[in-house]
mmCIF file of C-alpha atoms in Angstrom:
data_model
loop_
_atom_site.group_PDB
_atom_site.id
_atom_site.type_symbol
_atom_site.label_atom_id
_atom_site.label_comp_id
_atom_site.label_asym_id
_atom_site.label_seq_id
_atom_site.Cartn_x
_atom_site.Cartn_y
_atom_site.Cartn_z
ATOM 1 C CA MET A 1 -1.999 -0.350 21.144
ATOM 2 C CA THR A 2 -1.195 -4.046 21.594
ATOM 3 C CA SER A 3 -1.233 -6.327 18.592
ATOM 4 C CA ARG A 4 -3.921 -8.992 18.655
ATOM 5 C CA ILE A 5 -1.570 -11.541 17.122
ATOM 6 C CA PRO A 6 1.981 -12.447 18.108
ATOM 7 C CA ALA A 7 4.978 -11.526 16.010
ATOM 8 C CA LEU A 8 5.651 -14.719 14.079
ATOM 9 C CA VAL A 9 9.418 -15.188 14.144
ATOM 10 C CA PRO A 10 11.150 -17.250 11.426
ATOM 11 C CA GLU A 11 12.228 -20.137 13.697
ATOM 12 C CA ALA A 12 8.623 -20.741 14.844
ATOM 13 C CA LEU A 13 7.064 -20.975 11.372
ATOM 14 C CA ASP A 14 5.635 -24.137 9.854
ATOM 15 C CA PRO A 15 6.809 -25.051 6.313
ATOM 16 C CA ASP A 16 3.987 -23.185 4.504
ATOM 17 C CA GLN A 17 4.517 -20.096 6.630
ATOM 18 C CA ALA A 18 8.279 -20.308 6.073
ATOM 19 C CA ARG A 19 7.817 -20.418 2.273
ATOM 20 C CA LEU A 20 5.577 -17.355 2.433
ATOM 21 C CA TYR A 21 7.992 -15.581 4.772
ATOM 22 C CA GLU A 22 10.795 -16.171 2.261
ATOM 23 C CA ALA A 23 8.635 -14.956 -0.642
ATOM 24 C CA ILE A 24 8.075 -11.688 1.228
ATOM 25 C CA ALA A 25 11.413 -11.183 2.995
ATOM 26 C CA GLY A 26 13.458 -12.483 0.053
ATOM 27 C CA GLY A 27 11.329 -11.125 -2.793
ATOM 28 C CA PRO A 28 11.227 -7.794 -4.610
ATOM 29 C CA ARG A 29 10.283 -5.859 -1.456
ATOM 30 C CA ALA A 30 13.667 -6.778 0.025
ATOM 31 C CA ALA A 31 15.699 -6.056 -3.139
ATOM 32 C CA GLY A 32 17.215 -2.662 -3.810
ATOM 33 C CA PRO A 33 17.042 0.338 -1.497
ATOM 34 C CA GLN A 34 14.959 -0.135 1.646
ATOM 35 C CA HIS A 35 12.710 2.826 2.451
ATOM 36 C CA PHE A 36 11.114 1.130 5.468
ATOM 37 C CA ALA A 37 12.001 -1.852 7.640
ATOM 38 C CA LEU A 38 10.300 -5.008 6.376
ATOM 39 C CA THR A 39 11.241 -7.008 9.476
ATOM 40 C CA SER A 40 11.683 -6.197 13.140
ATOM 41 C CA GLN A 41 14.905 -6.936 15.030
ATOM 42 C CA ASP A 42 13.718 -10.446 15.903
ATOM 43 C CA GLY A 43 13.121 -11.202 12.207
ATOM 44 C CA ALA A 44 9.306 -11.069 12.372
ATOM 45 C CA LEU A 45 7.621 -9.391 9.418
ATOM 46 C CA ARG A 46 6.303 -5.883 10.127
ATOM 47 C CA GLY A 47 3.042 -4.286 9.147
ATOM 48 C CA PRO A 48 0.399 -6.389 7.455
ATOM 49 C CA PHE A 49 2.900 -9.026 6.365
ATOM 50 C CA ASN A 50 2.951 -10.777 9.763
ATOM 51 C CA ALA A 51 -0.806 -11.387 9.467
ATOM 52 C CA PHE A 52 -0.330 -12.904 5.986
ATOM 53 C CA LEU A 53 1.399 -15.813 7.735
ATOM 54 C CA LEU A 54 -1.821 -16.726 9.577
ATOM 55 C CA ALA A 55 -3.274 -18.180 6.359
ATOM 56 C CA PRO A 56 -0.315 -18.880 4.054
ATOM 57 C CA ALA A 57 -2.331 -19.773 0.924
ATOM 58 C CA LEU A 58 -4.342 -16.538 1.104
ATOM 59 C CA GLY A 59 -1.363 -14.550 2.366
ATOM 60 C CA ASP A 60 0.664 -15.673 -0.634
ATOM 61 C CA ALA A 61 -2.041 -14.542 -3.054
ATOM 62 C CA VAL A 62 -2.280 -11.181 -1.281
ATOM 63 C CA GLN A 63 1.489 -10.632 -1.243
ATOM 64 C CA ALA A 64 1.728 -11.609 -4.926
ATOM 65 C CA LEU A 65 -0.922 -9.022 -5.815
ATOM 66 C CA GLY A 66 0.934 -6.395 -3.787
ATOM 67 C CA ALA A 67 4.223 -7.222 -5.488
ATOM 68 C CA ALA A 68 2.554 -7.014 -8.912
ATOM 69 C CA LEU A 69 1.072 -3.619 -8.076
ATOM 70 C CA ARG A 70 4.346 -2.217 -6.720
ATOM 71 C CA TYR A 71 6.799 -3.700 -9.208
ATOM 72 C CA ARG A 72 4.917 -4.570 -12.392
ATOM 73 C CA GLY A 73 2.201 -1.914 -12.631
ATOM 74 C CA ASP A 74 2.213 0.726 -15.339
ATOM 75 C CA LEU A 75 1.619 3.838 -13.238
ATOM 76 C CA PRO A 76 4.645 6.062 -12.682
ATOM 77 C CA ASP A 77 6.144 5.604 -9.220
ATOM 78 C CA ARG A 78 5.089 9.067 -8.010
ATOM 79 C CA ALA A 79 1.498 8.493 -9.120
ATOM 80 C CA ARG A 80 1.357 5.068 -7.454
ATOM 81 C CA GLU A 81 2.613 6.537 -4.184
ATOM 82 C CA ILE A 82 0.074 9.387 -4.375
ATOM 83 C CA VAL A 83 -2.673 6.750 -4.557
ATOM 84 C CA ILE A 84 -1.245 4.711 -1.667
ATOM 85 C CA LEU A 85 -0.736 7.760 0.542
ATOM 86 C CA LEU A 86 -4.282 8.949 -0.103
ATOM 87 C CA VAL A 87 -5.535 5.515 0.961
ATOM 88 C CA ALA A 88 -3.331 5.729 4.076
ATOM 89 C CA GLN A 89 -4.816 9.154 4.845
ATOM 90 C CA HIS A 90 -8.383 7.944 4.291
ATOM 91 C CA TRP A 91 -7.929 4.958 6.614
ATOM 92 C CA ASP A 92 -5.593 6.806 9.027
ATOM 93 C CA SER A 93 -3.093 3.985 8.546
ATOM 94 C CA ALA A 94 0.152 4.850 10.341
ATOM 95 C CA PHE A 95 2.124 1.898 8.953
ATOM 96 C CA GLU A 96 1.140 2.593 5.342
ATOM 97 C CA ARG A 97 1.950 6.272 5.852
ATOM 98 C CA GLU A 98 5.363 5.499 7.378
ATOM 99 C CA ALA A 99 6.292 2.962 4.730
ATOM 100 C CA HIS A 100 5.044 4.844 1.714
ATOM 101 C CA GLU A 101 6.203 8.309 2.651
ATOM 102 C CA GLY A 102 9.718 6.868 2.439
ATOM 103 C CA VAL A 103 8.954 5.189 -0.879
ATOM 104 C CA GLY A 104 7.197 8.339 -2.112
ATOM 105 C CA ARG A 105 10.148 10.539 -1.175
ATOM 106 C CA ALA A 106 12.437 8.188 -3.137
ATOM 107 C CA ALA A 107 9.989 8.446 -6.082
ATOM 108 C CA GLY A 108 10.319 12.227 -6.046
ATOM 109 C CA LEU A 109 7.477 13.440 -3.842
ATOM 110 C CA LEU A 110 8.510 16.587 -2.008
ATOM 111 C CA ASP A 111 8.030 17.118 1.727
ATOM 112 C CA ARG A 112 5.305 19.711 1.056
ATOM 113 C CA GLU A 113 3.494 17.210 -1.203
ATOM 114 C CA LEU A 114 3.763 14.497 1.455
ATOM 115 C CA ALA A 115 2.361 16.906 4.044
ATOM 116 C CA ALA A 116 -0.529 17.781 1.725
ATOM 117 C CA LEU A 117 -1.308 14.087 1.140
ATOM 118 C CA ARG A 118 -1.305 13.536 4.931
ATOM 119 C CA ASP A 119 -4.174 16.043 4.996
ATOM 120 C CA GLY A 120 -5.928 14.652 1.906
ATOM 121 C CA ASP A 121 -5.139 17.880 0.049
ATOM 122 C CA ILE A 122 -4.618 17.237 -3.651
ATOM 123 C CA ALA A 123 -4.814 20.856 -4.858
ATOM 124 C CA GLY A 124 -1.070 20.932 -5.620
ATOM 125 C CA PHE A 125 -1.237 18.046 -8.099
ATOM 126 C CA ALA A 126 -1.924 18.867 -11.749
ATOM 127 C CA GLY A 127 -2.116 17.039 -15.048
ATOM 128 C CA THR A 128 -2.115 13.263 -14.916
ATOM 129 C CA GLU A 129 -1.203 13.197 -11.219
ATOM 130 C CA GLY A 130 -4.124 15.491 -10.443
ATOM 131 C CA ALA A 131 -6.483 13.255 -12.410
ATOM 132 C CA ILE A 132 -5.172 10.176 -10.578
ATOM 133 C CA ALA A 133 -5.550 11.903 -7.212
ATOM 134 C CA ARG A 134 -9.145 12.931 -8.005
ATOM 135 C CA LEU A 135 -9.892 9.387 -9.208
ATOM 136 C CA THR A 136 -8.473 7.982 -5.974
ATOM 137 C CA LEU A 137 -10.596 10.262 -3.800
ATOM 138 C CA ALA A 138 -13.701 9.361 -5.796
ATOM 139 C CA LEU A 139 -13.000 5.647 -5.361
ATOM 140 C CA LEU A 140 -12.374 6.119 -1.642
ATOM 141 C CA ALA A 141 -15.755 7.848 -1.464
ATOM 142 C CA GLY A 142 -17.328 4.779 -3.084
ATOM 143 C CA ASP A 143 -17.853 5.470 -6.807
ATOM 144 C CA LEU A 144 -16.764 7.355 -9.890
ATOM 145 C CA ASP A 145 -19.271 9.570 -11.682
ATOM 146 C CA ASP A 146 -19.340 10.005 -15.461
ATOM 147 C CA ASP A 147 -17.298 13.219 -15.446
ATOM 148 C CA GLY A 148 -14.674 11.560 -13.241
ATOM 149 C CA TRP A 149 -14.623 8.539 -15.545
ATOM 150 C CA ARG A 150 -14.075 10.717 -18.614
ATOM 151 C CA GLU A 151 -11.237 12.625 -16.943
ATOM 152 C CA ALA A 152 -9.536 9.470 -15.650
ATOM 153 C CA GLU A 153 -9.999 7.488 -18.848
ATOM 154 C CA THR A 154 -8.596 10.369 -20.902
ATOM 155 C CA ALA A 155 -5.609 10.759 -18.566
ATOM 156 C CA ILE A 156 -4.634 7.113 -18.001
ATOM 157 C CA GLY A 157 -6.955 4.897 -20.035
ATOM 158 C CA ALA A 158 -9.269 2.174 -18.829
ATOM 159 C CA ALA A 159 -6.312 -0.038 -17.850
ATOM 160 C CA GLY A 160 -4.941 2.786 -15.712
ATOM 161 C CA VAL A 161 -8.322 3.218 -14.010
ATOM 162 C CA PHE A 162 -8.294 -0.528 -13.303
ATOM 163 C CA GLU A 163 -4.798 -0.265 -11.807
ATOM 164 C CA VAL A 164 -5.755 2.679 -9.574
ATOM 165 C CA GLY A 165 -8.918 0.868 -8.457
ATOM 166 C CA THR A 166 -6.881 -2.218 -7.629
ATOM 167 C CA LEU A 167 -4.356 -0.119 -5.676
ATOM 168 C CA VAL A 168 -7.170 1.535 -3.705
ATOM 169 C CA GLY A 169 -8.756 -1.842 -2.927
ATOM 170 C CA TYR A 170 -5.479 -3.567 -2.047
ATOM 171 C CA TYR A 171 -4.152 -0.851 0.239
ATOM 172 C CA GLY A 172 -7.611 -0.408 1.773
ATOM 173 C CA MET A 173 -7.603 -4.136 2.581
ATOM 174 C CA LEU A 174 -4.152 -3.819 4.163
ATOM 175 C CA ALA A 175 -5.304 -0.828 6.210
ATOM 176 C CA LEU A 176 -8.278 -2.858 7.434
ATOM 177 C CA HIS A 177 -6.028 -5.768 8.441
ATOM 178 C CA LEU A 178 -3.668 -3.377 10.207
ATOM 179 C CA ARG A 179 -6.609 -1.944 12.137
ATOM 180 C CA VAL A 180 -8.269 -5.283 12.970
ATOM 181 C CA PHE A 181 -5.034 -6.893 14.165
ATOM 182 C CA ARG A 182 -3.987 -3.662 15.976
ATOM 183 C CA VAL A 183 -0.693 -3.413 14.143
ATOM 184 C CA ASP A 184 1.140 -0.228 15.073
#
């Protein structure tokens, strides 16, 4: 699969693109342990981040939302990664799977749990994680019925349901961009 857009290398960026590049490559995603490569060997951003540079004002808003979800959300790390990996499975998003299996492993997901999530199998998740996984699948299917709402709201509250819904929407948008721009 050939990307539909070129890899935008740092030395070829205009000032707005360069500011966005620095916000991504020098921000919280680049701090601490790296569970996936954020840039390629030539310095271009990998995954959906390269496409963010096409429209720096929008790309900055998108990357800021992603950073807020990853680093300032209230869900436990394991639960957040369960949501993201279920979105990756739903959209068959190889980049999201690669990136977030590493992050998920660091958050404590076991290899058997990662394999189950690759198949969309949530049977092994119980308690709050099970409720979050069921909520995620319902949202990926398009809605949440009243029983699902009651379970999710009891487990994580309305704010938690909002966070999961935002994660599903954000990572679904990234998966769409990855597919449209043919990002491997």
